[in-house]
Amino acid sequence: MIVLSIDSSSLVTTVALLKDEYILGEYTLNFKREHSVILMDKVQMLLKDCEVDIDEIDGFVVSKGPGSFTGLRIGMATVKGLSMGSNKPYVSVSSLDALANSLLTFDGIICPIMDALRDSVYTGLYKNIDGKLTNILECTALDLTDLANILNEKGEKVIFTGDGVFKHKDFLINNVKSCEFAPNHLSIIRASSLGELGMEKIKTGEVDDMNSAPLYIKKPQAERELEQRLAMKNENRL
């Protein structure tokens, strides 16, 4: 089975081709570039360099979030278009799952964190149970203090990964009792990790349809600000 996986949920643009248990190729760019400009170029470059025709791909994998609202929409739209055009299935996988999967061998709690602004993070908690990545806290948005309290109550060693580490590392060191940090090359989402998880879903028929939507968790900032303005306007009328 050959799958093409794509992630554009953060500043990172990453695409990978996997054939069964092998990674044929992967491009990862961790630089502030517009996903809408470079994503398809990277896909085409990867297919060309790996000498794989789009018709040979058995399925597609994309990050469903959480992450950048715009980035998620671009990635989802791209994969839906590829899926529809080739009549091949696609699946969406949590970006947090992909980060945690890169640290599957860690003996403790795996805690990916993605920056959600205002001292909060998108996060979930995972453990390796019988060799499988197992979610023990569903994907959510938490204040850093709340996250630290949850982890300290569990009393286990924890490893952090994700772009939230670069911003909040000092806080975590000072407030989480027993913590480690993933090496830098594993603290960004890799399309190959996303693809491994997605391939298993495709094999079992757990595929998405064209109505699938990104996992935002939080409402877009513009929508939140509009609700605040409407609430204030209503209060002034009372």
Short mmCIF file of C-alpha atoms in Angstrom, two decimals, residues 38-141:
data_model
loop_
_atom_site.label_atom_id
_atom_site.label_comp_id
_atom_site.label_asym_id
_atom_site.label_seq_id
_atom_site.Cartn_x
_atom_site.Cartn_y
_atom_site.Cartn_z
CA ILE A 38 4.13 25.74 -1.59
CA LEU A 39 2.09 22.70 -0.55
CA MET A 40 1.23 21.33 -3.99
CA ASP A 41 4.74 22.11 -5.23
CA LYS A 42 6.17 19.91 -2.47
CA VAL A 43 3.67 17.14 -3.26
CA GLN A 44 4.59 17.19 -6.94
CA MET A 45 8.30 17.31 -6.15
CA LEU A 46 8.03 14.35 -3.80
CA LEU A 47 6.09 12.24 -6.31
CA LYS A 48 8.62 13.06 -9.03
CA ASP A 49 11.69 12.35 -6.88
CA CYS A 50 10.21 9.04 -5.64
CA GLU A 51 9.12 8.11 -9.19
CA VAL A 52 5.56 7.50 -8.04
CA ASP A 53 2.58 8.39 -10.21
CA ILE A 54 -0.51 9.80 -8.52
CA ASP A 55 -2.49 6.81 -9.88
CA GLU A 56 -0.28 4.45 -7.86
CA ILE A 57 -1.34 5.96 -4.53
CA ASP A 58 -3.85 3.88 -2.58
CA GLY A 59 -4.94 6.58 -0.15
CA PHE A 60 -4.25 9.98 1.36
CA VAL A 61 -3.70 11.16 4.93
CA VAL A 62 -4.12 14.69 6.26
CA SER A 63 -3.92 16.36 9.64
CA LYS A 64 -7.34 17.33 10.97
CA GLY A 65 -5.95 19.52 13.73
CA PRO A 66 -5.84 21.12 16.11
CA GLY A 67 -3.71 23.94 14.77
CA SER A 68 -3.85 26.96 12.50
CA PHE A 69 -7.37 27.43 11.17
CA THR A 70 -6.14 28.56 7.75
CA GLY A 71 -3.47 25.86 7.53
CA LEU A 72 -5.94 23.13 8.42
CA ARG A 73 -8.41 24.27 5.77
CA ILE A 74 -5.68 24.35 3.11
CA GLY A 75 -4.46 20.85 3.95
CA MET A 76 -7.95 19.38 4.12
CA ALA A 77 -9.02 21.00 0.84
CA THR A 78 -5.87 19.77 -0.90
CA VAL A 79 -6.33 16.17 0.19
CA LYS A 80 -10.06 16.18 -0.56
CA GLY A 81 -9.25 17.37 -4.07
CA LEU A 82 -6.61 14.67 -4.56
CA SER A 83 -8.95 12.04 -3.18
CA MET A 84 -11.86 13.08 -5.36
CA GLY A 85 -9.71 13.44 -8.47
CA SER A 86 -8.12 10.00 -8.09
CA ASN A 87 -11.17 8.24 -6.62
CA LYS A 88 -9.00 7.01 -3.72
CA PRO A 89 -9.91 7.23 0.00
CA TYR A 90 -8.50 9.65 2.50
CA VAL A 91 -8.35 9.77 6.29
CA SER A 92 -7.77 12.61 8.73
CA VAL A 93 -5.57 12.14 11.79
CA SER A 94 -5.04 14.37 14.80
CA SER A 95 -1.86 16.43 14.65
CA LEU A 96 -1.39 15.63 18.35
CA ASP A 97 -1.57 11.90 17.57
CA ALA A 98 1.19 12.36 14.99
CA LEU A 99 3.44 14.17 17.46
CA ALA A 100 2.88 11.51 20.12
CA ASN A 101 3.45 8.67 17.66
CA SER A 102 7.02 9.87 17.08
CA LEU A 103 7.71 9.14 20.79
CA LEU A 104 5.89 5.83 21.03
CA THR A 105 8.80 4.07 22.78
CA PHE A 106 8.81 6.49 25.74
CA ASP A 107 8.01 4.74 29.03
CA GLY A 108 5.67 7.27 30.60
CA ILE A 109 3.16 9.92 29.58
CA ILE A 110 3.62 11.53 26.18
CA CYS A 111 2.30 15.08 26.15
CA PRO A 112 2.26 16.93 22.82
CA ILE A 113 1.51 20.64 23.12
CA MET A 114 0.71 23.10 20.36
CA ASP A 115 0.58 26.81 21.10
CA ALA A 116 -3.01 28.08 21.42
CA LEU A 117 -2.01 31.63 22.49
CA ARG A 118 -2.71 33.42 25.79
CA ASP A 119 -0.74 30.91 27.90
CA SER A 120 -2.85 27.98 26.73
CA VAL A 121 -2.06 24.95 24.59
CA TYR A 122 -3.79 22.32 22.52
CA THR A 123 -2.89 19.03 24.12
CA GLY A 124 -3.75 15.42 24.82
CA LEU A 125 -2.07 12.70 26.88
CA TYR A 126 -0.83 9.38 25.51
CA LYS A 127 0.88 6.19 26.67
CA ASN A 128 2.41 3.18 25.01
CA ILE A 129 0.15 0.31 26.03
CA ASP A 130 1.11 -3.08 24.60
CA GLY A 131 3.04 -1.40 21.81
CA LYS A 132 0.14 0.79 20.67
CA LEU A 133 -0.33 4.54 21.01
CA THR A 134 -3.20 4.94 23.48
CA ASN A 135 -4.95 8.21 24.24
CA ILE A 136 -5.58 8.75 27.97
CA LEU A 137 -6.78 12.37 27.75
CA GLU A 138 -8.77 13.51 24.74
CA CYS A 139 -7.59 16.42 22.63
CA THR A 140 -8.46 19.70 24.35
CA ALA A 141 -7.31 23.27 25.00
#
